[in-house]
């Protein structure tokens, strides 16, 4: 599992590649933790190369969303594949996040 | 025009006392804002100003003879609270009476001064002092002695005052006679609009109270389906049992998210009363659960958004009513905007529903 954080056009972008399963979750959470310090910027989670997401991964996404919304920002999910999208749909998480 | 010695003395005292006025201004506005915040009262704005030396000089030139000392000029510090609605002005007045000492001898309700053949749209002005119970500084005893003016007016009263001021007239009597009729008509419109806004707000509050009581009493067929009633309905947690049952599939944690995005979906499904939503829940909860079972069992996904129950209920309703895959695409388009995933999701869910005999 690879996580890259970079700034693009005034937004923070987290690029995830691989399988975000329970085993990979702690390391990914740590890699994404700088997003919790972001003030006044929207966050894009680029899932183009994300193959799978577990409940632990959904919890990481939810934590980021709650933190950003508290500061008045938004979180967008980009480039999600059908497999990951299905997980979002059957858990109701597609009702929580915005997709682009 | 040169000021006489008496007025010069008043002006000199004003210059010396400016720091006290600044301090008073900050305390008064802070305490007012604090009280409003603590009582969850939202106003359109709080302004304050200290009369400039130029403005005071002008006042002294015109009527300096009226004032024995600076203390007689009660509007050196002016604070203004602008409310959204005209009936809130009296609420703010009551707060001012609670917070400050009111100099009733010099306080006039200008709203009541208008004669029937005069026009204008005036605010309520109180002459106040800061009581020691609210703030005391032994190094600055004048803080509790100086009087200041508190103006309270509605947003439309503020509009009127600003327009009149912008046109260069401080009072209605100064307006040239040929324009008085136009100004009277305008003042009447604003006053009527202010009253109407207050009345509409009262009516809406009354309507909401009535609807909440109908929802709470369970007379759902009598409750029309709209944004207000749906909000009251979901506050009763009507899908909780189904959410918990779905969560039990994987012993999942439930994250409570908003159900309001489904308002537009339910509109699309032509729900006319809250009773229709209740019937959908009662008739299709088993099928919605079966759909969740086929989707979640064996996945190990142990976190769910609470909206999953209403999501699956809407899916089942659409399929049972024969709207098919196209109906599911419309539902997802309504929720997430048009995109290719909606078509893919609809196809997949349609197949799953087939497998558990929903269709």
Coordinates of C-alpha atoms in Angstrom, one line a residue:
Chain A
X1 CA 0.0 0.0 0.0
X2 CA 1.5 3.4 -1.1
X3 CA 0.3 6.8 0.1
X4 CA 1.5 10.1 -1.3
X5 CA 0.4 13.5 -0.1
X6 CA 0.8 16.5 -2.3
X7 CA -0.6 20.0 -2.9
X8 CA -2.3 20.6 -6.2
X9 CA -4.0 23.9 -7.2
X10 CA -4.5 24.9 -3.6
X11 CA -6.0 21.6 -2.5
X12 CA -4.3 18.8 -0.6
X13 CA -4.4 15.5 -2.5
X14 CA -3.8 12.1 -1.0
X15 CA -3.0 9.5 -3.7
X16 CA -3.6 5.9 -2.6
X17 CA -2.3 2.9 -4.5
X18 CA -2.8 -0.8 -3.6
X19 CA -5.1 -2.6 -1.2
X20 CA -6.2 -0.7 1.9
X21 CA -7.0 -3.8 4.0
X22 CA -6.9 -4.1 7.8
X23 CA -3.2 -4.9 7.8
X24 CA -2.3 -1.8 5.7
X25 CA -4.6 0.5 7.7
X26 CA -2.2 1.6 10.5
X27 CA 0.6 2.5 8.1
X28 CA -1.9 4.3 5.8
X29 CA -3.5 6.2 8.7
X30 CA 0.0 7.4 9.7
X31 CA 0.8 8.4 6.2
X32 CA -2.4 10.4 5.9
X33 CA -2.2 12.0 9.3
X34 CA -0.7 15.3 7.9
X35 CA -4.2 15.9 6.4
X36 CA -5.5 16.4 9.9
X37 CA -3.4 19.5 10.2
X38 CA -4.7 21.1 7.0
X39 CA -6.5 24.3 7.7
X40 CA -9.0 25.9 5.3
X41 CA -8.2 23.7 2.3
X42 CA -10.3 21.0 0.6
X43 CA -8.9 17.5 0.4
X44 CA -9.1 15.1 -2.5
X45 CA -8.5 11.4 -1.9
X46 CA -7.4 10.0 -5.3
X47 CA -8.4 6.4 -5.4
X48 CA -7.6 5.7 -9.0
X49 CA -5.1 3.0 -8.1
X50 CA -6.9 1.8 -4.9
X51 CA -7.8 -1.8 -5.4
X52 CA -9.7 -2.5 -2.2
X53 CA -10.9 -0.8 1.0
X54 CA -11.7 -2.5 4.3
X55 CA -13.7 -1.2 7.2
X56 CA -10.5 0.1 8.7
X57 CA -9.9 2.1 5.5
X58 CA -13.4 3.5 5.7
X59 CA -12.8 4.6 9.2
X60 CA -9.6 6.4 8.1
X61 CA -11.6 8.2 5.4
X62 CA -14.4 9.1 7.9
X63 CA -11.9 10.5 10.4
X64 CA -10.4 12.8 7.7
X65 CA -13.9 13.9 6.6
X66 CA -15.0 14.7 10.2
X67 CA -11.8 16.7 10.8
X68 CA -12.0 18.6 7.6
X69 CA -15.7 19.4 7.9
X70 CA -15.2 20.8 11.4
X71 CA -12.8 23.3 9.8
X72 CA -15.3 24.1 7.1
X73 CA -13.6 22.2 4.3
X74 CA -14.7 19.4 2.0
X75 CA -13.4 16.0 1.1
X76 CA -13.8 14.7 -2.5
X77 CA -13.1 11.1 -3.6
X78 CA -11.6 10.9 -7.1
X79 CA -11.2 8.1 -9.6
X80 CA -12.8 5.3 -7.6
X81 CA -12.9 1.8 -9.3
X82 CA -16.1 -0.3 -9.4
X83 CA -15.0 -2.7 -6.7
X84 CA -14.3 0.1 -4.2
X85 CA -17.4 2.0 -5.2
X86 CA -19.5 -1.1 -4.4
X87 CA -18.1 -1.1 -0.9
X88 CA -19.1 2.5 -0.5
X89 CA -22.6 1.8 -1.8
X90 CA -23.3 -1.3 0.3
X91 CA -22.1 0.3 3.5
X92 CA -24.0 3.6 2.8
X93 CA -20.7 5.5 2.7
X94 CA -21.6 6.7 -0.7
X95 CA -24.2 8.9 1.1
X96 CA -21.5 10.5 3.2
X97 CA -18.8 11.4 0.7
X98 CA -18.7 13.5 -2.4
X99 CA -17.3 12.0 -5.5
X100 CA -15.6 13.7 -8.4
Chain B
X1 CA -17.7 79.5 13.1
X2 CA -15.5 79.9 16.2
X3 CA -16.8 78.1 19.3
X4 CA -17.3 80.1 22.5
X5 CA -15.2 79.4 25.6
X6 CA -17.9 77.3 27.1
X7 CA -18.0 75.0 24.1
X8 CA -14.2 74.9 23.8
X9 CA -14.1 73.6 27.4
X10 CA -16.6 70.8 26.5
X11 CA -14.5 70.0 23.4
X12 CA -11.3 69.9 25.6
X13 CA -13.0 67.5 28.0
X14 CA -14.1 65.3 25.2
X15 CA -10.5 65.0 24.0
X16 CA -9.3 64.0 27.5
X17 CA -12.1 61.5 27.9
X18 CA -11.7 59.7 24.6
X19 CA -9.8 56.7 26.1
X20 CA -12.7 56.2 28.6
X21 CA -15.2 56.3 25.7
X22 CA -13.1 53.7 23.8
X23 CA -13.0 51.5 26.8
X24 CA -16.8 51.9 27.4
X25 CA -17.5 51.1 23.8
X26 CA -15.5 47.9 23.9
X27 CA -17.1 46.7 27.2
X28 CA -20.7 47.5 26.1
X29 CA -20.4 45.8 22.7
X30 CA -18.6 42.8 24.2
X31 CA -21.2 42.3 27.0
X32 CA -24.1 42.7 24.5
X33 CA -22.6 40.1 22.1
X34 CA -21.8 37.8 25.0
X35 CA -25.4 37.9 26.2
X36 CA -26.8 37.4 22.7
X37 CA -24.5 34.4 22.2
X38 CA -25.3 32.8 25.5
X39 CA -29.0 33.1 24.8
X40 CA -28.6 32.0 21.1
X41 CA -30.1 35.2 19.8
X42 CA -28.9 36.1 16.3
X43 CA -29.0 39.7 15.2
X44 CA -28.2 41.2 11.8
X45 CA -25.4 43.3 13.3
X46 CA -24.0 45.3 16.2
X47 CA -22.3 48.6 15.2
X48 CA -20.7 51.2 17.4
X49 CA -19.1 54.6 16.9
X50 CA -17.6 57.4 19.0
X51 CA -18.7 60.8 17.8
X52 CA -15.8 62.5 15.9
X53 CA -14.4 65.8 17.0
X54 CA -15.7 67.3 13.8
X55 CA -19.2 66.1 14.4
X56 CA -19.2 67.2 18.0
X57 CA -17.9 70.6 17.0
X58 CA -20.8 70.9 14.5
X59 CA -23.3 70.0 17.2
X60 CA -21.8 72.5 19.6
X61 CA -21.9 75.2 17.0
X62 CA -25.6 74.6 16.4
X63 CA -26.8 74.1 20.0
X64 CA -23.8 74.3 22.4
X65 CA -25.9 76.6 24.6
X66 CA -28.1 73.6 25.6
X67 CA -25.3 71.7 27.2
X68 CA -23.8 72.6 30.6
X69 CA -21.1 70.0 30.3
X70 CA -19.9 67.1 28.2
X71 CA -22.0 64.7 30.4
X72 CA -25.2 66.3 29.0
X73 CA -24.3 65.0 25.5
X74 CA -25.6 61.5 25.6
X75 CA -24.6 60.3 22.2
X76 CA -20.8 60.6 22.2
X77 CA -20.8 56.8 22.3
X78 CA -23.5 55.3 20.1
X79 CA -24.2 51.6 19.9
X80 CA -26.6 50.2 17.3
X81 CA -28.2 46.7 17.2
X82 CA -29.9 45.7 14.0
X83 CA -32.4 42.9 14.2
X84 CA -33.8 40.8 11.4
X85 CA -37.4 41.3 12.3
X86 CA -39.2 44.4 13.7
X87 CA -40.8 42.4 16.6
X88 CA -37.3 41.5 17.7
X89 CA -36.6 45.1 18.6
X90 CA -38.6 44.8 21.7
X91 CA -36.7 41.6 22.7
X92 CA -33.4 43.5 22.4
X93 CA -34.9 46.4 24.4
X94 CA -35.8 44.0 27.2
X95 CA -32.2 42.7 27.1
X96 CA -30.9 46.3 27.3
X97 CA -33.1 46.9 30.3
X98 CA -31.7 43.8 31.9
X99 CA -28.0 44.7 31.2
X100 CA -27.8 48.4 31.5
X101 CA -29.2 51.3 33.7
X102 CA -31.7 53.1 31.5
X103 CA -32.1 56.9 31.8
X104 CA -35.8 56.9 31.3
X105 CA -36.1 60.7 31.6
X106 CA -34.1 61.0 28.4
X107 CA -35.2 57.9 26.6
X108 CA -37.7 58.1 23.8
X109 CA -39.4 55.5 21.7
X110 CA -39.2 57.3 18.4
X111 CA -41.4 54.6 16.9
X112 CA -44.3 56.1 18.9
X113 CA -43.6 59.7 18.1
X114 CA -44.8 59.6 14.5
X115 CA -48.0 61.4 13.9
X116 CA -50.6 59.9 11.6
X117 CA -49.9 62.4 8.8
X118 CA -46.1 62.2 9.1
X119 CA -43.9 59.5 7.6
X120 CA -40.7 58.0 8.6
X121 CA -39.4 54.8 9.9
X122 CA -37.6 55.2 13.1
X123 CA -35.8 53.2 15.7
X124 CA -35.9 52.8 19.5
X125 CA -33.2 54.8 21.3
X126 CA -32.3 54.2 24.9
X127 CA -29.9 56.4 26.9
X128 CA -28.0 54.0 29.1
X129 CA -25.2 53.7 31.7
X130 CA -23.0 50.7 32.4
X131 CA -24.0 49.4 35.9
X132 CA -21.2 48.4 38.3
X133 CA -22.8 44.9 38.5
X134 CA -21.8 44.4 34.8
X135 CA -18.3 46.0 34.9
X136 CA -16.3 48.1 37.4
X137 CA -12.8 49.5 37.2
X138 CA -11.8 51.6 40.3
X139 CA -9.2 53.3 38.1
X140 CA -11.9 54.4 35.7
X141 CA -15.0 55.3 37.7
X142 CA -16.4 57.3 34.8
X143 CA -17.2 54.1 33.0
X144 CA -20.2 53.8 35.2
X145 CA -21.2 57.5 35.0
X146 CA -21.0 58.3 31.3
X147 CA -24.2 57.9 29.4
X148 CA -24.3 56.4 25.9
X149 CA -27.0 55.9 23.3
X150 CA -28.3 52.5 22.3
X151 CA -30.2 52.3 19.0
X152 CA -32.3 49.3 18.2
X153 CA -33.9 48.9 14.8
X154 CA -34.9 46.2 12.3
X155 CA -33.0 45.6 9.1
X156 CA -35.7 47.4 7.1
X157 CA -35.7 50.3 9.5
X158 CA -32.0 50.4 9.0
X159 CA -32.4 50.5 5.3
X160 CA -34.9 53.4 5.6
X161 CA -32.5 55.4 7.9
X162 CA -29.6 54.8 5.5
X163 CA -31.5 55.8 2.4
X164 CA -32.8 58.9 4.1
X165 CA -29.3 59.8 5.3
X166 CA -27.8 59.1 1.9
X167 CA -30.2 61.5 0.3
X168 CA -29.0 64.1 2.7
X169 CA -32.0 64.5 5.0
X170 CA -31.7 63.8 8.7
X171 CA -35.4 64.0 9.5
X172 CA -38.7 63.7 7.6
X173 CA -39.4 67.4 8.0
X174 CA -36.4 68.4 6.0
X175 CA -37.6 66.6 2.8
X176 CA -38.8 69.0 0.1
X177 CA -42.6 69.0 -0.1
X178 CA -42.7 67.7 -3.7
X179 CA -40.9 64.5 -2.7
X180 CA -42.8 63.9 0.6
X181 CA -45.6 61.9 -1.0
X182 CA -43.0 59.5 -2.7
X183 CA -41.2 59.1 0.6
X184 CA -44.4 58.5 2.5
X185 CA -45.3 55.7 0.0
X186 CA -41.9 54.1 0.4
X187 CA -42.0 54.3 4.2
X188 CA -45.4 52.6 4.1
X189 CA -44.1 49.8 1.9
X190 CA -41.1 49.2 4.2
X191 CA -43.2 49.2 7.4
X192 CA -45.7 46.8 5.8
X193 CA -42.9 44.5 4.6
X194 CA -41.4 44.5 8.1
X195 CA -44.8 43.5 9.6
X196 CA -45.3 40.9 6.9
X197 CA -41.9 39.3 7.5
X198 CA -42.7 39.1 11.2
X199 CA -46.1 37.6 10.5
X200 CA -44.8 35.0 8.1
X201 CA -42.2 34.0 10.6
X202 CA -44.8 33.6 13.3
X203 CA -47.0 31.6 10.9
X204 CA -44.2 29.3 9.9
X205 CA -43.2 28.7 13.5
X206 CA -46.9 27.9 14.3
X207 CA -47.1 25.5 11.3
X208 CA -43.9 23.7 12.4
X209 CA -45.2 23.3 15.9
X210 CA -48.4 21.9 14.6
X211 CA -46.7 19.5 12.3
X212 CA -44.2 18.3 15.0
X213 CA -47.1 17.6 17.2
X214 CA -48.9 15.6 14.4
X215 CA -45.7 13.6 13.7
X216 CA -45.1 13.0 17.4
X217 CA -48.7 11.8 17.9
X218 CA -48.3 9.3 15.0
X219 CA -51.0 10.7 12.8
X220 CA -48.7 10.2 9.8
X221 CA -51.4 10.1 7.1
X222 CA -52.5 13.6 8.1
X223 CA -48.9 15.0 7.7
X224 CA -48.0 16.2 4.2
X225 CA -44.6 15.2 3.0
X226 CA -42.3 18.2 2.8
X227 CA -38.8 19.2 4.0
X228 CA -40.1 20.3 7.4
X229 CA -42.2 17.3 8.1
X230 CA -39.5 14.9 6.9
X231 CA -37.0 16.5 9.2
X232 CA -39.4 16.1 12.2
X233 CA -40.1 12.5 11.2
X234 CA -36.5 11.4 10.9
X235 CA -35.8 13.0 14.3
X236 CA -37.9 10.1 15.6
X237 CA -35.3 7.7 14.3
X238 CA -38.0 5.7 12.3
X239 CA -35.5 3.4 10.6
X240 CA -33.4 2.5 13.6
X241 CA -34.7 -1.0 14.0
X242 CA -33.9 -1.8 10.4
X243 CA -30.4 -0.1 10.7
X244 CA -29.6 -2.2 13.8
X245 CA -30.8 -5.4 12.1
X246 CA -28.5 -4.7 9.1
X247 CA -25.6 -3.8 11.5
X248 CA -26.0 -7.2 13.1
X249 CA -25.1 -9.0 9.9
X250 CA -21.4 -8.2 10.6
X251 CA -21.7 -6.8 14.1
X252 CA -21.0 -3.4 12.6
X253 CA -20.6 -0.1 14.2
X254 CA -23.2 2.5 12.9
X255 CA -22.2 6.0 11.9
X256 CA -25.2 8.3 12.0
X257 CA -25.3 10.3 8.8
X258 CA -28.0 12.7 7.5
X259 CA -31.1 11.3 5.8
X260 CA -32.0 14.6 4.3
X261 CA -30.4 13.8 0.9
X262 CA -33.1 11.2 0.6
X263 CA -35.8 13.9 0.7
X264 CA -35.5 14.4 -3.0
X265 CA -35.5 10.7 -3.7
X266 CA -38.8 10.3 -1.8
X267 CA -40.2 13.2 -3.7
X268 CA -39.3 11.4 -6.9
X269 CA -41.1 8.4 -5.5
X270 CA -44.2 10.6 -5.2
X271 CA -44.5 10.3 -1.4
X272 CA -47.4 12.6 -0.5
X273 CA -47.7 12.1 3.2
X274 CA -45.3 10.9 5.9
X275 CA -47.8 8.0 6.2
X276 CA -46.6 6.9 2.7
X277 CA -43.0 6.8 4.0
X278 CA -44.1 4.7 7.0
X279 CA -46.0 2.3 4.7
X280 CA -42.8 1.9 2.6
X281 CA -40.9 1.1 5.7
X282 CA -43.5 -1.4 7.1
X283 CA -44.0 -3.1 3.7
X284 CA -40.4 -3.4 2.5
X285 CA -38.2 -3.7 5.6
X286 CA -37.8 -7.5 5.2
X287 CA -36.8 -7.2 1.5
X288 CA -34.4 -4.3 2.3
X289 CA -32.8 -6.4 5.0
X290 CA -32.5 -9.4 2.6
X291 CA -30.7 -7.1 0.1
X292 CA -28.3 -5.9 2.8
X293 CA -27.7 -9.6 3.8
X294 CA -26.7 -10.6 0.2
X295 CA -24.5 -7.5 -0.1
X296 CA -22.8 -7.6 3.3
X297 CA -22.6 -11.2 4.5
X298 CA -19.1 -12.5 4.3
X299 CA -17.5 -9.1 3.5
X300 CA -16.3 -8.5 7.0
X301 CA -17.4 -4.8 6.6
X302 CA -18.1 -3.8 10.2
X303 CA -19.0 -0.1 9.8
X304 CA -22.2 1.1 8.2
X305 CA -23.8 4.5 7.6
X306 CA -27.3 4.7 9.1
X307 CA -28.6 5.9 5.8
X308 CA -28.1 2.4 4.4
X309 CA -31.6 1.4 5.7
X310 CA -33.4 4.1 3.9
X311 CA -31.2 3.6 0.8
X312 CA -32.2 -0.1 0.6
X313 CA -35.8 0.7 1.3
X314 CA -35.9 3.1 -1.6
X315 CA -34.2 0.5 -3.8
X316 CA -36.7 -2.1 -2.9
X317 CA -39.6 0.3 -3.4
X318 CA -38.4 1.2 -6.9
X319 CA -38.0 -2.4 -7.9
X320 CA -41.3 -3.6 -6.4
X321 CA -43.1 -0.7 -8.2
X322 CA -41.6 -1.9 -11.5
X323 CA -39.4 1.1 -12.2
X324 CA -36.5 -1.4 -12.8
X325 CA -32.9 -0.5 -13.4
X326 CA -33.8 2.9 -14.9
X327 CA -35.5 3.8 -11.7
X328 CA -32.4 2.9 -9.7
X329 CA -30.3 5.0 -12.0
X330 CA -32.6 8.0 -11.5
X331 CA -32.4 7.5 -7.7
X332 CA -28.6 7.5 -7.8
X333 CA -28.6 10.5 -10.2
X334 CA -30.7 12.3 -7.7
X335 CA -28.4 11.5 -4.9
X336 CA -25.0 11.8 -6.5
X337 CA -25.5 13.6 -9.8
X338 CA -25.3 11.9 -13.1
X339 CA -22.2 9.7 -13.6
X340 CA -21.3 6.3 -15.1
X341 CA -21.0 4.7 -11.7
X342 CA -24.7 5.1 -11.2
X343 CA -25.5 2.9 -14.2
X344 CA -23.0 0.3 -13.0
X345 CA -24.4 0.4 -9.4
X346 CA -27.9 0.0 -10.7
X347 CA -27.0 -3.0 -12.9
X348 CA -25.3 -4.7 -10.0
X349 CA -28.0 -4.1 -7.5
X350 CA -30.7 -5.2 -10.0
X351 CA -28.9 -8.6 -10.3
X352 CA -28.6 -8.9 -6.5
X353 CA -32.3 -8.1 -6.0
X354 CA -33.1 -10.8 -8.5
X355 CA -31.1 -13.3 -6.6
X356 CA -33.0 -12.7 -3.4
X357 CA -36.4 -12.7 -5.2
X358 CA -37.1 -9.0 -4.6
X359 CA -38.1 -8.9 -8.3

